[in-house]
PDB file of C-alpha atoms in Angstrom:
ATOM      1  CA  GLN A   1     -10.840 -16.896  -1.768  1.00 95.00           C
ATOM      2  CA  VAL A   2     -10.055 -13.522  -1.285  1.00 96.00           C
ATOM      3  CA  GLN A   3     -10.356 -11.481  -4.819  1.00 97.00           C
ATOM      4  CA  LEU A   4      -9.210  -8.464  -6.116  1.00 98.00           C
ATOM      5  CA  VAL A   5      -9.381  -7.468 -10.057  1.00 98.00           C
ATOM      6  CA  GLU A   6      -8.201  -4.779 -11.483  1.00 98.00           C
ATOM      7  CA  SER A   7      -9.103  -3.309 -14.827  1.00 97.00           C
ATOM      8  CA  GLY A   8      -8.842  -0.686 -17.871  1.00 97.00           C
ATOM      9  CA  GLY A   9      -5.169   0.170 -17.344  1.00 96.00           C
ATOM     10  CA  GLY A  10      -4.225   1.443 -20.359  1.00 97.00           C
ATOM     11  CA  VAL A  11      -2.010   3.827 -23.300  1.00 97.00           C
ATOM     12  CA  VAL A  12      -3.765   7.359 -22.510  1.00 97.00           C
ATOM     13  CA  GLN A  13      -1.849  10.574 -23.698  1.00 97.00           C
ATOM     14  CA  PRO A  14      -0.856  13.732 -21.352  1.00 97.00           C
ATOM     15  CA  GLY A  15      -3.617  15.527 -20.500  1.00 97.00           C
ATOM     16  CA  ARG A  16      -6.859  13.400 -21.109  1.00 98.00           C
ATOM     17  CA  SER A  17      -8.768  10.394 -18.601  1.00 98.00           C
ATOM     18  CA  LEU A  18      -9.245   7.066 -17.442  1.00 98.00           C
ATOM     19  CA  GLY A  19     -10.954   5.435 -15.784  1.00 98.00           C
ATOM     20  CA  LEU A  20     -10.011   2.632 -13.017  1.00 98.00           C
ATOM     21  CA  SER A  21     -11.611  -0.281 -11.860  1.00 98.00           C
ATOM     22  CA  CYS A  22     -11.477  -2.736  -9.703  1.00 98.00           C
ATOM     23  CA  ALA A  23     -13.269  -5.992  -9.062  1.00 98.00           C
ATOM     24  CA  ALA A  24     -14.009  -7.000  -5.231  1.00 98.00           C
ATOM     25  CA  SER A  25     -14.826 -11.543  -4.670  1.00 97.00           C
ATOM     26  CA  GLY A  26     -14.841 -13.531  -0.970  1.00 97.00           C
ATOM     27  CA  PHE A  27     -15.160 -10.784   1.775  1.00 97.00           C
ATOM     28  CA  THR A  28     -17.878  -8.566   3.321  1.00 97.00           C
ATOM     29  CA  PHE A  29     -17.013  -5.417   0.885  1.00 97.00           C
ATOM     30  CA  ARG A  30     -19.114  -3.292   2.155  1.00 97.00           C
ATOM     31  CA  ASN A  31     -17.266  -3.328   5.645  1.00 96.00           C
ATOM     32  CA  TYR A  32     -13.942  -2.240   4.249  1.00 96.00           C
ATOM     33  CA  ALA A  33     -11.974   0.539   3.414  1.00 96.00           C
ATOM     34  CA  MET A  34     -10.601   0.299   0.476  1.00 97.00           C
ATOM     35  CA  GLN A  35      -7.358   1.893  -1.235  1.00 97.00           C
ATOM     36  CA  TRP A  36      -4.931   2.717  -4.808  1.00 98.00           C
ATOM     37  CA  VAL A  37      -1.446   2.010  -4.388  1.00 98.00           C
ATOM     38  CA  ARG A  38       0.692   2.811  -8.112  1.00 98.00           C
ATOM     39  CA  GLN A  39       4.216   1.597  -8.551  1.00 98.00           C
ATOM     40  CA  ALA A  40       6.250   3.548 -10.705  1.00 97.00           C
ATOM     41  CA  PRO A  41       8.470   1.585 -13.570  1.00 96.00           C
ATOM     42  CA  GLY A  42      11.484   0.048 -11.631  1.00 95.00           C
ATOM     43  CA  LYS A  43      10.947   2.974  -8.410  1.00 95.00           C
ATOM     44  CA  GLY A  44       8.730   2.102  -5.340  1.00 96.00           C
ATOM     45  CA  LEU A  45       5.041   2.022  -3.711  1.00 97.00           C
ATOM     46  CA  GLU A  46       3.367   5.111  -3.894  1.00 97.00           C
ATOM     47  CA  TRP A  47      -0.141   5.670  -1.566  1.00 97.00           C
ATOM     48  CA  VAL A  48      -2.405   7.817  -3.817  1.00 98.00           C
ATOM     49  CA  ALA A  49      -5.733   6.915  -2.308  1.00 97.00           C
ATOM     50  CA  VAL A  50      -8.085   5.594   0.225  1.00 96.00           C
ATOM     51  CA  ILE A  51     -12.535   5.465   0.522  1.00 96.00           C
ATOM     52  CA  SER A  52     -13.767   4.782   3.510  1.00 94.00           C
ATOM     53  CA  TYR A  53     -15.720   1.242   3.910  1.00 95.00           C
ATOM     54  CA  ASP A  54     -19.034   3.687   2.868  1.00 94.00           C
ATOM     55  CA  GLY A  55     -17.688   5.923   0.542  1.00 94.00           C
ATOM     56  CA  THR A  56     -18.733   9.028   3.618  1.00 93.00           C
ATOM     57  CA  TYR A  57     -14.137   9.427   3.354  1.00 93.00           C
ATOM     58  CA  LYS A  58     -12.206   9.919   0.772  1.00 96.00           C
ATOM     59  CA  TYR A  59      -8.327  11.287   0.991  1.00 96.00           C
ATOM     60  CA  PHE A  60      -5.746  11.565  -1.125  1.00 97.00           C
ATOM     61  CA  ALA A  61      -1.977  12.504  -2.219  1.00 96.00           C
ATOM     62  CA  ASP A  62      -1.502  15.461  -2.877  1.00 95.00           C
ATOM     63  CA  SER A  63       0.068  14.125  -6.418  1.00 96.00           C
ATOM     64  CA  VAL A  64      -3.212  13.149  -7.926  1.00 97.00           C
ATOM     65  CA  LYS A  65      -5.358  16.089  -5.314  1.00 97.00           C
ATOM     66  CA  GLY A  66      -7.908  17.365  -7.622  1.00 97.00           C
ATOM     67  CA  ARG A  67      -7.142  15.604 -11.024  1.00 98.00           C
ATOM     68  CA  PHE A  68      -8.023  11.736  -9.027  1.00 98.00           C
ATOM     69  CA  THR A  69     -11.488  10.995  -8.274  1.00 98.00           C
ATOM     70  CA  ILE A  70     -12.155   7.279  -6.421  1.00 98.00           C
ATOM     71  CA  SER A  71     -15.535   5.733  -5.595  1.00 98.00           C
ATOM     72  CA  ARG A  72     -17.295   2.864  -4.591  1.00 98.00           C
ATOM     73  CA  ASP A  73     -20.826   0.575  -5.402  1.00 98.00           C
ATOM     74  CA  ASN A  74     -21.100  -2.038  -2.494  1.00 97.00           C
ATOM     75  CA  SER A  75     -24.339  -3.484  -3.910  1.00 97.00           C
ATOM     76  CA  LYS A  76     -21.607  -4.586  -6.990  1.00 98.00           C
ATOM     77  CA  ASN A  77     -18.756  -4.510  -5.035  1.00 98.00           C
ATOM     78  CA  SER A  78     -16.236  -2.451  -7.242  1.00 98.00           C
ATOM     79  CA  LEU A  79     -14.089   0.171  -6.792  1.00 98.00           C
ATOM     80  CA  VAL A  80     -13.056   2.682  -9.018  1.00 98.00           C
ATOM     81  CA  LEU A  81     -10.367   4.693  -9.571  1.00 98.00           C
ATOM     82  CA  GLN A  82     -11.521   8.144 -11.906  1.00 98.00           C
ATOM     83  CA  MET A  83      -7.688   9.732 -13.156  1.00 98.00           C
ATOM     84  CA  ASN A  84      -8.302  13.592 -15.399  1.00 98.00           C
ATOM     85  CA  SER A  85      -5.549  15.353 -16.651  1.00 98.00           C
ATOM     86  CA  LEU A  86      -2.911  12.642 -16.571  1.00 98.00           C
ATOM     87  CA  ARG A  87       0.734  13.156 -16.546  1.00 98.00           C
ATOM     88  CA  ALA A  88       4.049  11.095 -17.607  1.00 97.00           C
ATOM     89  CA  ASP A  89       3.856  10.626 -14.234  1.00 97.00           C
ATOM     90  CA  ASP A  90       1.407   8.995 -13.676  1.00 98.00           C
ATOM     91  CA  THR A  91       2.755   6.588 -15.991  1.00 98.00           C
ATOM     92  CA  ALA A  92       2.470   3.093 -13.419  1.00 98.00           C
ATOM     93  CA  VAL A  93       1.091  -0.039 -12.688  1.00 98.00           C
ATOM     94  CA  TYR A  94      -2.489   0.261  -9.810  1.00 98.00           C
ATOM     95  CA  TYR A  95      -2.633  -1.866  -7.674  1.00 98.00           C
ATOM     96  CA  CYS A  96      -6.263  -1.701  -5.320  1.00 98.00           C
ATOM     97  CA  ALA A  97      -6.157  -2.822  -1.608  1.00 98.00           C
ATOM     98  CA  LYS A  98      -8.548  -4.137   0.785  1.00 97.00           C
ATOM     99  CA  ASP A  99      -8.235  -2.839   4.081  1.00 95.00           C
ATOM    100  CA  TYR A 100      -6.995  -5.587   6.776  1.00 94.00           C
ATOM    101  CA  LYS A 101      -9.275  -4.389   9.822  1.00 93.00           C
ATOM    102  CA  GLY A 102     -13.282  -3.620   8.313  1.00 89.00           C
ATOM    103  CA  TYR A 103     -14.682   0.129   9.200  1.00 87.00           C
ATOM    104  CA  SER A 104     -11.707   1.316   9.344  1.00 83.00           C
ATOM    105  CA  SER A 105     -10.168   4.619   6.993  1.00 80.00           C
ATOM    106  CA  GLY A 106      -7.086   2.674   6.034  1.00 82.00           C
ATOM    107  CA  ARG A 107      -4.998   2.103   8.879  1.00 89.00           C
ATOM    108  CA  TYR A 108      -4.321  -1.413   9.826  1.00 90.00           C
ATOM    109  CA  GLY A 109      -2.378  -1.711   6.438  1.00 94.00           C
ATOM    110  CA  MET A 110      -4.080  -3.969   3.750  1.00 96.00           C
ATOM    111  CA  ASP A 111      -3.506  -6.870   3.738  1.00 96.00           C
ATOM    112  CA  VAL A 112      -5.372  -8.345  -0.234  1.00 97.00           C
ATOM    113  CA  TRP A 113      -3.931  -6.722  -3.002  1.00 98.00           C
ATOM    114  CA  GLY A 114      -5.104  -7.183  -6.871  1.00 98.00           C
ATOM    115  CA  GLN A 115      -2.147  -8.033  -9.579  1.00 97.00           C
ATOM    116  CA  GLY A 116      -2.536  -3.812 -11.001  1.00 97.00           C
ATOM    117  CA  THR A 117      -3.120  -2.542 -13.733  1.00 98.00           C
ATOM    118  CA  THR A 118      -0.833  -0.911 -16.156  1.00 98.00           C
ATOM    119  CA  VAL A 119      -1.003   2.681 -17.031  1.00 98.00           C
ATOM    120  CA  ILE A 120       1.455   4.179 -19.498  1.00 98.00           C
ATOM    121  CA  VAL A 121       0.697   8.019 -20.465  1.00 98.00           C
ATOM    122  CA  SER A 122       2.431   8.843 -23.722  1.00 96.00           C
ATOM    123  CA  SER A 123       2.216  10.876 -26.463  1.00 93.00           C
TER     124      SER A 123
ATOM    125  CA  GLN B   1       3.690  14.887   2.576  1.00 55.00           C
ATOM    126  CA  SER B   2       7.086  14.153   4.193  1.00 58.00           C
ATOM    127  CA  ALA B   3       8.895  11.066   2.856  1.00 82.00           C
ATOM    128  CA  LEU B   4      10.068   8.508   5.039  1.00 95.00           C
ATOM    129  CA  THR B   5      13.710   7.212   4.392  1.00 97.00           C
ATOM    130  CA  GLN B   6      14.781   3.515   4.524  1.00 97.00           C
ATOM    131  CA  PRO B   7      18.351   1.872   4.127  1.00 97.00           C
ATOM    132  CA  PRO B   8      18.278   1.273   0.001  1.00 96.00           C
ATOM    133  CA  SER B   9      19.977  -2.615   0.766  1.00 97.00           C
ATOM    134  CA  ALA B  10      20.311  -4.487   3.684  1.00 97.00           C
ATOM    135  CA  SER B  11      21.603  -8.419   3.113  1.00 96.00           C
ATOM    136  CA  ALA B  12      23.002 -10.917   5.764  1.00 96.00           C
ATOM    137  CA  SER B  13      23.402 -14.769   5.597  1.00 96.00           C
ATOM    138  CA  PRO B  14      21.044 -17.788   5.644  1.00 96.00           C
ATOM    139  CA  GLY B  15      20.014 -18.173   9.262  1.00 96.00           C
ATOM    140  CA  GLN B  16      20.986 -14.515  10.099  1.00 97.00           C
ATOM    141  CA  SER B  17      18.672 -11.721  11.016  1.00 97.00           C
ATOM    142  CA  VAL B  18      18.479  -8.272   9.246  1.00 97.00           C
ATOM    143  CA  THR B  19      16.886  -5.149  10.244  1.00 98.00           C
ATOM    144  CA  ILE B  20      15.017  -2.410   7.994  1.00 98.00           C
ATOM    145  CA  SER B  21      14.845   1.109   9.878  1.00 98.00           C
ATOM    146  CA  CYS B  22      11.869   3.616   8.248  1.00 98.00           C
ATOM    147  CA  THR B  23      12.840   7.793   9.327  1.00 97.00           C
ATOM    148  CA  GLY B  24      10.074  10.039  10.089  1.00 96.00           C
ATOM    149  CA  THR B  25       8.647  13.041  11.707  1.00 95.00           C
ATOM    150  CA  SER B  26       6.594  13.084  14.734  1.00 93.00           C
ATOM    151  CA  SER B  27       3.617  13.856  11.981  1.00 93.00           C
ATOM    152  CA  ASP B  28       3.861  10.768  10.718  1.00 94.00           C
ATOM    153  CA  ILE B  29       5.923   7.620  12.665  1.00 96.00           C
ATOM    154  CA  GLY B  30       6.522   9.849  15.404  1.00 95.00           C
ATOM    155  CA  GLY B  31       2.438  10.692  15.571  1.00 94.00           C
ATOM    156  CA  TYR B  32       1.474   7.627  15.243  1.00 94.00           C
ATOM    157  CA  ASP B  33       0.790   3.406  15.678  1.00 95.00           C
ATOM    158  CA  TYR B  34      -0.052   2.685  12.469  1.00 95.00           C
ATOM    159  CA  VAL B  35       2.687   2.045   9.948  1.00 97.00           C
ATOM    160  CA  SER B  36       2.774  -1.635   8.427  1.00 97.00           C
ATOM    161  CA  TRP B  37       5.461  -3.212   6.209  1.00 98.00           C
ATOM    162  CA  TYR B  38       5.214  -4.847   3.681  1.00 98.00           C
ATOM    163  CA  GLN B  39       7.080  -7.511   1.396  1.00 98.00           C
ATOM    164  CA  GLN B  40       7.468  -7.775  -2.368  1.00 98.00           C
ATOM    165  CA  HIS B  41       8.696 -10.130  -4.733  1.00 98.00           C
ATOM    166  CA  PRO B  42       9.603  -8.968  -8.182  1.00 96.00           C
ATOM    167  CA  GLY B  43       6.512  -9.191 -10.010  1.00 94.00           C
ATOM    168  CA  LYS B  44       4.633  -9.906  -7.894  1.00 96.00           C
ATOM    169  CA  ALA B  45       2.771  -8.126  -5.326  1.00 97.00           C
ATOM    170  CA  PRO B  46       2.880  -6.655  -2.233  1.00 98.00           C
ATOM    171  CA  LYS B  47       2.403  -8.464   1.299  1.00 98.00           C
ATOM    172  CA  LEU B  48       1.077  -7.625   4.232  1.00 98.00           C
ATOM    173  CA  LEU B  49       3.303  -8.495   7.059  1.00 98.00           C
ATOM    174  CA  ILE B  50       3.198  -5.889   9.562  1.00 98.00           C
ATOM    175  CA  TYR B  51       0.315  -3.826  10.486  1.00 97.00           C
ATOM    176  CA  GLU B  52       0.344  -1.395  13.705  1.00 96.00           C
ATOM    177  CA  VAL B  53       3.888  -1.512  14.446  1.00 97.00           C
ATOM    178  CA  SER B  54       3.610  -4.436  15.335  1.00 97.00           C
ATOM    179  CA  LYS B  55       1.170  -6.751  15.248  1.00 97.00           C
ATOM    180  CA  ARG B  56       1.555 -10.076  13.354  1.00 97.00           C
ATOM    181  CA  PRO B  57      -1.507 -10.610  10.391  1.00 95.00           C
ATOM    182  CA  SER B  58      -2.204 -13.775  10.678  1.00 94.00           C
ATOM    183  CA  GLY B  59       0.081 -16.324   8.549  1.00 95.00           C
ATOM    184  CA  VAL B  60       2.769 -14.352   8.560  1.00 97.00           C
ATOM    185  CA  PRO B  61       6.013 -16.295   9.871  1.00 96.00           C
ATOM    186  CA  ASP B  62       7.132 -14.983  13.840  1.00 95.00           C
ATOM    187  CA  ARG B  63      10.596 -14.551  12.481  1.00 97.00           C
ATOM    188  CA  PHE B  64       9.279 -10.915  11.218  1.00 98.00           C
ATOM    189  CA  SER B  65       9.185  -8.391  14.054  1.00 98.00           C
ATOM    190  CA  GLY B  66       8.305  -4.699  14.258  1.00 98.00           C
ATOM    191  CA  SER B  67       8.717  -1.837  16.484  1.00 97.00           C
ATOM    192  CA  LYS B  68       9.293   1.739  17.086  1.00 97.00           C
ATOM    193  CA  SER B  69      11.518   4.266  18.851  1.00 97.00           C
ATOM    194  CA  GLY B  70       9.973   8.046  18.388  1.00 97.00           C
ATOM    195  CA  ASN B  71       9.963   8.722  14.770  1.00 97.00           C
ATOM    196  CA  THR B  72      11.795   5.738  13.866  1.00 98.00           C
ATOM    197  CA  ALA B  73      10.213   2.281  12.673  1.00 98.00           C
ATOM    198  CA  SER B  74      11.916  -0.902  12.338  1.00 98.00           C
ATOM    199  CA  LEU B  75      11.407  -4.654  10.937  1.00 98.00           C
ATOM    200  CA  THR B  76      13.963  -7.089  11.650  1.00 98.00           C
ATOM    201  CA  VAL B  77      13.879 -10.572  10.038  1.00 97.00           C
ATOM    202  CA  SER B  78      14.995 -13.306  12.174  1.00 97.00           C
ATOM    203  CA  GLY B  79      16.475 -17.051  10.268  1.00 96.00           C
ATOM    204  CA  LEU B  80      16.513 -15.720   6.891  1.00 97.00           C
ATOM    205  CA  GLN B  81      15.650 -17.539   4.705  1.00 97.00           C
ATOM    206  CA  ALA B  82      16.534 -17.788   0.590  1.00 96.00           C
ATOM    207  CA  GLU B  83      12.490 -16.804   0.546  1.00 96.00           C
ATOM    208  CA  ASP B  84      13.292 -13.230   1.937  1.00 97.00           C
ATOM    209  CA  GLU B  85      14.698 -11.521  -0.575  1.00 97.00           C
ATOM    210  CA  ALA B  86      12.516  -9.097  -1.789  1.00 98.00           C
ATOM    211  CA  ASP B  87      12.051  -5.830  -1.680  1.00 98.00           C
ATOM    212  CA  TYR B  88      10.462  -4.074   2.244  1.00 98.00           C
ATOM    213  CA  TYR B  89       8.288  -1.222   2.159  1.00 98.00           C
ATOM    214  CA  CYS B  90       7.510   0.504   5.214  1.00 98.00           C
ATOM    215  CA  ASN B  91       3.926   2.927   5.544  1.00 97.00           C
ATOM    216  CA  SER B  92       2.575   5.673   8.451  1.00 96.00           C
ATOM    217  CA  HIS B  93      -0.183   6.797   8.770  1.00 95.00           C
ATOM    218  CA  ALA B  94       0.712  10.975   7.924  1.00 93.00           C
ATOM    219  CA  GLY B  95      -2.301  13.161   8.995  1.00 88.00           C
ATOM    220  CA  SER B  96      -5.386  13.722   8.289  1.00 86.00           C
ATOM    221  CA  ASN B  97      -5.924  10.429   7.013  1.00 87.00           C
ATOM    222  CA  ILE B  98      -3.187  10.319   4.129  1.00 93.00           C
ATOM    223  CA  PHE B  99      -0.699   7.272   4.002  1.00 95.00           C
ATOM    224  CA  VAL B 100       2.825   7.316   3.058  1.00 96.00           C
ATOM    225  CA  PHE B 101       4.981   5.164   1.940  1.00 97.00           C
ATOM    226  CA  GLY B 102       9.528   5.119   1.923  1.00 97.00           C
ATOM    227  CA  PRO B 103      11.206   4.168  -0.078  1.00 97.00           C
ATOM    228  CA  GLY B 104      11.992   0.458  -0.369  1.00 97.00           C
ATOM    229  CA  THR B 105      14.483  -1.520   1.097  1.00 97.00           C
ATOM    230  CA  LYS B 106      16.021  -4.790  -1.373  1.00 98.00           C
ATOM    231  CA  VAL B 107      17.009  -7.104   1.305  1.00 98.00           C
ATOM    232  CA  THR B 108      19.550  -9.926  -0.033  1.00 97.00           C
ATOM    233  CA  VAL B 109      20.147 -13.259   1.627  1.00 96.00           C
ATOM    234  CA  LEU B 110      23.716 -13.947   0.867  1.00 93.00           C
TER     235      LEU B 110
END
């Protein structure tokens, strides 16, 4: 079945780095843009980043631009969010999500989501 | 990236309809037909209900419908059921492949 599984979350001190991974299965990963969305405790959804199906284009929310990078390995059906210079307000559940339509750049909604991985930034 | 606005809560009785608004600007909702809506139950991942303003992915009941007028998009849930009680989020393209979510609306089935 179509599935996304995030990993890599944990507790990290402010200013440190953490990498999140998302393993995809059950669909042709290389055909779909992928996104990261986060949700702080008790708060709403916040869009974080998108990467095009071929990894050519990458876009970020202002809140993470310059600190986070997004990458993908289509040969391994994997997506990575590298988070640097972490701050307390980066504390959230991080979801990876698949675009609904192939060969797009994130404009058609996200139809498959992982279960999320929790990142806590605290000293 | 500007924020979208949604009412914090909405409610209706079973069988009735509820409409949730999502207001942005001409730089996001008003400028593009790339509005999507998500349903999220507590502790669960979001579920895509609507994309491109008014289109439903396969498997989403036709009780869920979307529309847009100017800078405001709307989601209507008709024939409200107990399982529709959840948080609902709008999302819009905001230019340059940047996206923004609304703050969410908690729907209560009375």
